[in-house]
Amino acid sequence: MEDSASCSSTVDGLPRESFLARTLARLSSTQCLNVSAEGAAPVAVVALQRYLSEKSEGLDSYSYDVTVTDGVWRAKCLVHPSLNGLVHSNSLRTGGDIDITQCSFVYDERVLGHGYICVEKLRCGAERSALLSRVKDVGALPMLVRRGMECSAALRSDAPLQVSRKHYLSLWNNDDPEGDIWTSGCSSSDTVLDGEILFSKITLLCSLESCFRKTWKPLPLLVKIIHKSRLRYYGKFELKIDYPYQAYFEVADQSGTMSLVLWNELCPEFYQSLSVGTVLYIQNYTLKQSYSNRSHPQMDHHRMKSLNVISPCVCFQEICLNPRNPISFLTLVSPKTVLPQWGLPEVCYQFTTRSELENVSHNSACDVIGLVTFVGRVERVKNKGNKEKYWTYRWIHAVDGTSDLPFVLEVFSTSQPEVFSRICPMTYLVCTQMRVRHVEGSLPYLTSSCETETFITGYHKGQPYVSDPGVKRFIQWTKTLKDNVVLQKTAVGGHYCYPRPPQAFSQSIADALSEENKQRILETLHYREHKKVAIQGQITAVRYMKSPKTSRGTEEKEVKDIFPKHFPPRAVTFFQFEKKSLLLGSTDFLQVQDVSTDACSGCGTSPTAAKSRCVTGAAQRQEVSEHLVRGGLHRASVSRRFTFDEKNVLLQQSNLQPTRWTAEGNADITPGVCPGYYQVTILGTVLSWELLRSQKVLKKRLLCCEIFRKQKNDSLTRTHSAFQNQCDSPDVCLAEEVLATAPELEDTHVVCVLDLCHLGGDEMEVLINKVYRVTEVSLN
């Protein structure tokens, strides 16, 4: 065999056949290999890595490398662009099995001795690979390389197989640093400089105005970082830049503050090392005009002069550090070298307590500290300016002892993946530069900005805020708490939507029509992507599904039809936000289960119910062309109480699928339990495919959705679903006096706002966000 791998090997003293080695050997004599069912063997996915493609492949700008193992060898392969959809849906995922059914070997003539396997067709197998459980150390398995290509760096290193690309991106967003290049730079401020000589050779920020000339050669700067932004990736096909990154910092000296920008290769080298409070000695920088639409932190509390406006003719200048033309030099000054006579300002914060939040004006910036009691799952939303770019975010509750209500925090990725992925209940969370949001009909919440940084227990040491009086008061309050009491009020994961939608629904007819002409939303949603849909129609069936626990500890399903005479008109308020819903300690969680198998295949109504209740008649069902969503109650839709013993598993389930498989956190846990939920059937048409993300509301659960379409131009949408109201006592929510008021909504047209979230694979979550009467709808 001409390859550097044997088709069989000895692992743990036992001889094993290697499917990967055998496949590589066969590729030496054929351009494309089709693997028969008899010759196929499952391989486990241990890594899945994304990067900007070398050329545009249809609608996808990204390529994926997948590392698989058969238990004997590892092989790093290119995923054919036609399979990218399997990544988008998280069907091709780390930790799962796949069967490779067609592959080829690609020679890259641009680099001597470089080639790789391209997986062209595959079948996704078990989501949890049994093979990986038998391998003690996946990283210790040898990498399969073709003979003569042993020196191929991309096959063995943390670099893409397509050699024109130098680095990987985070798998699910472009904001987080990914790969070894981000940890290989300077790790600490350990440079010791002669303070007196250093200070005599610098210029102040306020003096840059007099030095602003084309031929100007700047003197060094000595500044302190007072704000840090998240990373910005601006890579495109046509750009010939290896590391197209940008990061903003606000720096200050005794004369004022100014923006500093780190460009390209300097970002992987320095970004992780530059923290708020770090002192920098900067040489060979340039001044350039700032991007007019960039965000800026709110810094009034620093009480320092902003020097970004250098001259009356040129507004918003910034200090630029470049890897070339010219080469900038950046030195991190050790804290023990910093002298008082330098006059560098202290880093200031503006911590706001929960009791003060109602009095803080809309869009104001503030810093908060709290004890986390709830952490939602990570979701994604598309960037409006770039359909292939996603923001990742999660909702968090944190308490600080100054109010019975928690902070409600919408935290987007802050280019701190090691912190963002480890936020969990019982940790002390600090969020800086959060923006206050006041929405009519809801309590205020906070959302992160480009300059927000987050810190949790284990990351607070050395941060400038540790000496802030507000932080010290919070720490003193936490000493009065008992862990076992707080744990009873915690939750992790599940669906979460906030704030409450407006009292009246408003969407222009033009927007609705243009959205209808787009591709079907349910087919274009990506993994954990969140969208809103509005449908109008009639509520044709409502059922209450009760799941009491028996003495044997098993679940038995009890179904109660309440349509049409028992559907509560107060369902419109039943969906509304209540203060108590913010306190998750008394929440009853939803039990994952399937819709009853005795339900009518057409509309979900039980055959034992009166035929008149099956409103979606045979004539209407004949017009339906396809099912867009099938499913039951999804496990990922359910919040679950936090425990320290299950911490790693709960974190993994609430986070996005990881780029690399690890054995940690793969155990199974018992889902949460809910005594019951409602199912609702709505017959109607699509009103609008997308609403503003700001129209969010807390605590509705609508599941088991089935959406159909007519064969012709107009749409027939039938949503069969279930929702849950989280409250202190489910029996109160199900009281007969509430159900008895149903006649007011019988045959009434309504508009329902639905939350959609792709949970991975073929699971689609659909939840009722808000129900409007037609009188509450305004089509402009």
CSV table of C-alpha atoms in Angstrom, one decimal, residues 6-22 41-46 67-75 96-98 100 129-144 661:
chain,number,residue,atom,x,y,z
A,6,SER,CA,-1.9,0.3,7.6
A,7,CYS,CA,-5.5,-0.9,7.0
A,8,SER,CA,-5.3,-2.7,10.4
A,9,SER,CA,-3.7,-1.7,13.6
A,10,THR,CA,-3.5,-2.7,17.2
A,11,VAL,CA,-5.2,-0.6,19.8
A,12,ASP,CA,-5.3,-1.4,23.5
A,13,GLY,CA,-3.6,-4.8,22.5
A,14,LEU,CA,-6.6,-5.7,20.3
A,15,PRO,CA,-6.3,-5.9,16.5
A,16,ARG,CA,-8.7,-3.5,14.7
A,17,GLU,CA,-9.5,-2.8,11.1
A,18,SER,CA,-9.2,0.8,10.0
A,19,PHE,CA,-12.0,2.0,7.7
A,20,LEU,CA,-10.2,5.3,7.2
A,21,ALA,CA,-6.9,3.7,6.3
A,22,ARG,CA,-8.6,1.4,3.9
A,41,ALA,CA,-18.4,1.7,8.8
A,42,PRO,CA,-19.4,4.5,11.0
A,43,VAL,CA,-16.8,7.1,12.0
A,44,ALA,CA,-17.2,9.6,14.8
A,45,VAL,CA,-17.0,13.4,14.4
A,46,VAL,CA,-14.5,14.8,16.8
A,67,THR,CA,-12.0,15.6,11.7
A,68,VAL,CA,-13.3,12.0,12.1
A,69,THR,CA,-12.0,8.9,13.8
A,70,ASP,CA,-12.7,5.2,13.4
A,71,GLY,CA,-11.0,4.4,16.7
A,72,VAL,CA,-7.7,3.7,15.1
A,73,TRP,CA,-6.8,6.8,13.1
A,74,ARG,CA,-8.0,10.3,12.9
A,75,ALA,CA,-8.5,12.0,9.5
A,96,GLY,CA,-22.1,11.9,16.5
A,97,ASP,CA,-21.5,9.2,14.0
A,98,ILE,CA,-21.6,9.5,10.2
A,100,ILE,CA,-19.1,8.3,4.5
A,129,SER,CA,-21.3,8.0,19.2
A,130,ALA,CA,-20.7,4.6,20.9
A,131,LEU,CA,-17.3,4.5,19.3
A,132,LEU,CA,-16.0,7.5,21.2
A,133,SER,CA,-16.9,5.9,24.5
A,134,ARG,CA,-14.4,3.2,23.8
A,135,VAL,CA,-11.5,5.5,23.0
A,136,LYS,CA,-9.5,6.7,26.0
A,137,ASP,CA,-7.9,9.7,24.4
A,138,VAL,CA,-9.0,10.8,21.0
A,139,GLY,CA,-6.2,13.4,20.8
A,140,ALA,CA,-3.6,10.6,21.1
A,141,LEU,CA,-4.8,8.8,18.0
A,142,PRO,CA,-2.4,9.3,15.0
A,143,MET,CA,-3.5,11.6,12.2
A,144,LEU,CA,-3.9,9.8,8.8
A,661,TRP,CA,-15.9,16.9,21.1
